[in-house]
């Protein structure tokens, strides 16, 4: 028997891949979970750079928040 850990495999979550890809071109990222007024968990993700650009999104799941953040940044950069 072998395990992924012993074989050198590392489980990476999709939101971590997105965060890594965004940090390469200079984005600083942060995220937090919070409880809304109806008791639901929401995820807030934010990205900013030294040039003053900043994006903040919220969603019901962490992955969805990072997907929306990635899309917002991509759309803004395409329009430049």
Coordinates of N, CA, C and O in Angstrom, one line a residue:
X1 N 0.8 -1.2 0.0 CA 0.0 0.0 0.0 C 0.9 1.2 0.0 O 1.9 1.3 0.6
X2 N 0.4 2.2 -0.7 CA 1.1 3.5 -0.7 C 0.1 4.6 -0.4 O -1.1 4.4 -0.5
X3 N 0.6 5.7 0.1 CA -0.3 6.8 0.3 C 0.2 8.0 -0.5 O 1.3 8.1 -0.9
X4 N -0.7 8.9 -0.7 CA -0.4 10.1 -1.5 C 0.7 10.9 -0.8 O 1.6 11.5 -1.5
X5 N 0.7 11.0 0.5 CA 1.7 11.7 1.2 C 3.1 11.1 1.0 O 4.0 11.8 0.8
X6 N 3.2 9.8 1.1 CA 4.4 9.1 0.9 C 4.9 9.3 -0.5 O 6.1 9.3 -0.8
X7 N 4.0 9.3 -1.5 CA 4.4 9.4 -2.9 C 4.8 10.9 -3.2 O 5.2 11.1 -4.4
X8 N 4.6 11.8 -2.3 CA 5.0 13.2 -2.6 C 3.8 14.0 -3.2 O 4.0 15.1 -3.7
X9 N 2.7 13.4 -3.3 CA 1.5 14.1 -3.8 C 1.0 15.1 -2.7 O 1.0 14.7 -1.6
X10 N 0.5 16.2 -3.2 CA -0.1 17.2 -2.2 C -1.4 17.5 -2.7 O -1.6 17.9 -3.9
X11 N -2.4 17.4 -1.8 CA -3.8 17.8 -2.2 C -3.8 19.4 -2.2 O -3.6 20.0 -1.2
X12 N -4.2 19.9 -3.4 CA -4.3 21.4 -3.5 C -5.8 21.6 -3.8 O -6.3 21.0 -4.7
X13 N -6.4 22.6 -3.1 CA -7.7 22.9 -3.4 C -7.8 23.9 -4.5 O -6.8 24.7 -4.7
X14 N -8.9 23.9 -5.3 CA -9.0 24.8 -6.4 C -8.9 26.3 -6.0 O -8.2 27.0 -6.8
X15 N -9.4 26.7 -4.9 CA -9.3 28.1 -4.5 C -7.8 28.5 -4.3 O -7.4 29.6 -4.5
X16 N -7.0 27.5 -3.8 CA -5.6 27.7 -3.6 C -4.9 27.9 -4.9 O -3.9 28.7 -5.0
X17 N -5.3 27.2 -5.9 CA -4.7 27.4 -7.3 C -5.0 28.8 -7.8 O -4.1 29.5 -8.3
X18 N -6.2 29.2 -7.7 CA -6.6 30.5 -8.1 C -5.8 31.6 -7.3 O -5.3 32.5 -7.9
X19 N -5.7 31.4 -6.0 CA -5.0 32.4 -5.2 C -3.5 32.5 -5.6 O -3.0 33.5 -5.8
X20 N -2.9 31.3 -5.9 CA -1.5 31.3 -6.3 C -1.4 32.0 -7.7 O -0.4 32.7 -7.9
X21 N -2.3 31.7 -8.6 CA -2.2 32.3 -9.9 C -2.4 33.8 -9.9 O -1.8 34.6 -10.6
X22 N -3.2 34.3 -9.0 CA -3.4 35.8 -8.8 C -2.2 36.4 -8.1 O -1.9 37.6 -8.4
X23 N -1.6 35.7 -7.2 CA -0.5 36.3 -6.5 C 0.8 36.5 -7.4 O 1.6 37.4 -7.2
X24 N 0.9 35.7 -8.4 CA 2.1 35.8 -9.3 C 2.2 37.1 -10.0 O 3.3 37.7 -10.0
X25 N 1.1 37.7 -10.5 CA 1.2 39.0 -11.1 C 1.1 40.2 -10.1 O 0.9 41.3 -10.5
X26 N 1.3 39.9 -8.8 CA 1.4 41.0 -7.9 C 0.1 41.3 -7.1 O 0.1 42.3 -6.4
X27 N -0.9 40.5 -7.1 CA -2.1 40.7 -6.3 C -1.8 40.2 -4.9 O -1.3 39.1 -4.7
X28 N -2.2 41.0 -3.9 CA -2.2 40.6 -2.5 C -3.6 40.1 -2.2 O -4.6 40.8 -2.6
X29 N -3.8 39.0 -1.6 CA -5.1 38.4 -1.4 C -5.4 38.2 0.1 O -4.5 38.0 0.9
X30 N -6.7 38.3 0.3 CA -7.2 38.0 1.7 C -8.6 37.4 1.6 O -9.3 37.6 0.6
X31 N -9.0 36.7 2.6 CA -10.4 36.1 2.6 C -10.8 35.9 4.1 O -9.9 35.7 4.9
X32 N -12.1 35.9 4.3 CA -12.6 35.7 5.6 C -14.0 35.2 5.5 O -14.7 35.4 4.5
X33 N -14.4 34.4 6.4 CA -15.8 34.0 6.5 C -16.6 34.8 7.6 O -15.9 35.2 8.5
X34 N -17.8 35.0 7.3 CA -18.7 35.7 8.3 C -20.1 35.2 8.3 O -20.4 34.4 7.4
X35 N -20.8 35.5 9.2 CA -22.2 35.1 9.3 C -23.1 36.3 9.0 O -22.9 37.4 9.5
X36 N -24.0 36.1 8.0 CA -24.9 37.2 7.6 C -26.1 37.3 8.6 O -26.2 36.6 9.6
X37 N -26.9 38.3 8.4 CA -28.1 38.6 9.3 C -29.0 37.4 9.4 O -29.9 37.4 10.3
X38 N -29.0 36.5 8.4 CA -29.9 35.3 8.4 C -29.2 34.1 8.9 O -29.7 33.0 8.8
X39 N -28.0 34.2 9.4 CA -27.3 33.1 10.0 C -26.5 32.2 9.0 O -26.0 31.2 9.4
X40 N -26.4 32.7 7.8 CA -25.7 31.9 6.8 C -24.2 32.3 6.8 O -23.9 33.5 7.0
X41 N -23.4 31.4 6.5 CA -21.9 31.7 6.3 C -21.7 32.3 4.9 O -22.2 31.8 3.9
X42 N -21.0 33.4 4.9 CA -20.6 34.0 3.6 C -19.1 34.1 3.6 O -18.4 34.2 4.6
X43 N -18.5 34.1 2.4 CA -17.1 34.2 2.2 C -16.8 35.5 1.5 O -17.5 35.8 0.5
X44 N -15.9 36.3 2.0 CA -15.5 37.5 1.4 C -14.0 37.4 1.0 O -13.1 37.0 1.8
X45 N -13.7 37.6 -0.3 CA -12.4 37.6 -0.8 C -12.0 38.9 -1.4 O -12.8 39.6 -2.0
X46 N -10.8 39.3 -1.2 CA -10.3 40.6 -1.7 C -8.9 40.5 -2.3 O -8.1 39.7 -1.8
X47 N -8.7 41.3 -3.3 CA -7.4 41.4 -4.0 C -7.1 42.8 -4.2 O -7.9 43.6 -4.6
X48 N -5.8 43.2 -4.0 CA -5.4 44.5 -4.3 C -3.9 44.5 -4.7 O -3.2 43.6 -4.4
X49 N -3.5 45.6 -5.4 CA -2.2 45.8 -5.9 C -1.7 47.1 -5.5 O -2.4 48.0 -5.1
X50 N -0.4 47.3 -5.6 CA 0.2 48.6 -5.3 C -0.2 49.8 -6.2 O -0.1 50.9 -5.8
X51 N -0.8 49.5 -7.3 CA -1.2 50.5 -8.3 C -2.6 51.1 -7.9 O -3.2 51.9 -8.6
X52 N -3.2 50.6 -6.7 CA -4.5 51.1 -6.3 C -5.7 50.3 -6.7 O -6.8 50.6 -6.2
X53 N -5.5 49.3 -7.5 CA -6.6 48.5 -7.9 C -7.0 47.6 -6.8 O -6.2 47.0 -6.1
X54 N -8.3 47.4 -6.6 CA -8.8 46.6 -5.5 C -10.2 46.0 -5.9 O -11.0 46.7 -6.5
X55 N -10.3 44.7 -5.6 CA -11.6 44.0 -5.9 C -12.0 43.2 -4.6 O -11.2 42.6 -4.0
X56 N -13.3 43.3 -4.3 CA -13.8 42.6 -3.2 C -15.1 41.9 -3.7 O -15.9 42.5 -4.3
X57 N -15.2 40.6 -3.4 CA -16.4 39.9 -3.7 C -16.9 39.1 -2.5 O -16.1 38.8 -1.6
X58 N -18.1 38.6 -2.5 CA -18.6 37.7 -1.5 C -19.5 36.7 -2.1 O -20.1 36.9 -3.2
X59 N -19.5 35.5 -1.5 CA -20.3 34.4 -2.0 C -20.6 33.4 -0.9 O -20.0 33.5 0.2
X60 N -21.4 32.4 -1.1 CA -21.8 31.5 -0.1 C -20.7 30.4 0.1 O -20.7 29.7 1.1
X61 N -19.8 30.2 -0.9 CA -18.8 29.2 -0.7 C -17.4 29.9 -1.1 O -17.3 30.8 -1.9
X62 N -16.4 29.4 -0.4 CA -15.0 29.9 -0.6 C -14.6 29.8 -2.1 O -14.1 30.8 -2.6
X63 N -14.8 28.7 -2.7 CA -14.4 28.5 -4.1 C -15.1 29.5 -5.0 O -14.5 30.1 -5.9
X64 N -16.4 29.7 -4.8 CA -17.2 30.6 -5.6 C -16.7 32.0 -5.4 O -16.6 32.8 -6.4
X65 N -16.3 32.4 -4.2 CA -15.7 33.7 -4.0 C -14.5 33.9 -4.8 O -14.3 35.0 -5.4
X66 N -13.6 32.9 -4.8 CA -12.3 33.0 -5.5 C -12.6 33.0 -7.0 O -11.9 33.7 -7.8
X67 N -13.5 32.2 -7.5 CA -13.9 32.2 -8.9 C -14.4 33.6 -9.4 O -14.0 34.1 -10.4
X68 N -15.2 34.2 -8.5 CA -15.8 35.5 -8.9 C -14.7 36.6 -8.8 O -14.7 37.5 -9.6
X69 N -13.8 36.5 -7.9 CA -12.6 37.4 -7.8 C -11.8 37.3 -9.0 O -11.4 38.3 -9.6
X70 N -11.5 36.1 -9.4 CA -10.6 35.9 -10.6 C -11.3 36.4 -11.8 O -10.7 37.1 -12.7
X71 N -12.6 36.2 -12.0 CA -13.4 36.7 -13.1 C -13.4 38.2 -13.1 O -13.3 38.9 -14.2
X72 N -13.6 38.9 -11.9 CA -13.7 40.3 -11.9 C -12.4 40.9 -12.3 O -12.3 41.9 -13.1
X73 N -11.3 40.4 -11.9 CA -10.0 40.9 -12.2 C -9.7 40.7 -13.7 O -9.2 41.6 -14.4
X74 N -10.0 39.5 -14.2 CA -9.8 39.2 -15.7 C -10.6 40.2 -16.5 O -10.1 40.7 -17.5
X75 N -11.9 40.4 -16.2 CA -12.7 41.3 -16.9 C -12.2 42.7 -16.9 O -12.2 43.4 -17.9
X76 N -11.8 43.2 -15.8 CA -11.2 44.5 -15.7 C -10.0 44.7 -16.5 O -9.8 45.7 -17.2
X77 N -9.1 43.7 -16.5 CA -7.8 43.8 -17.2 C -8.1 43.7 -18.7 O -7.4 44.3 -19.5
X78 N -9.1 43.0 -19.1 CA -9.4 42.9 -20.6 C -9.9 44.2 -21.1 O -9.7 44.6 -22.2
X79 N -10.6 45.0 -20.2 CA -11.2 46.3 -20.7 C -10.1 47.4 -20.7 O -10.4 48.5 -21.1
X80 N -9.0 47.2 -20.1 CA -7.9 48.2 -20.1 C -7.3 48.4 -21.4 O -7.2 47.7 -22.3

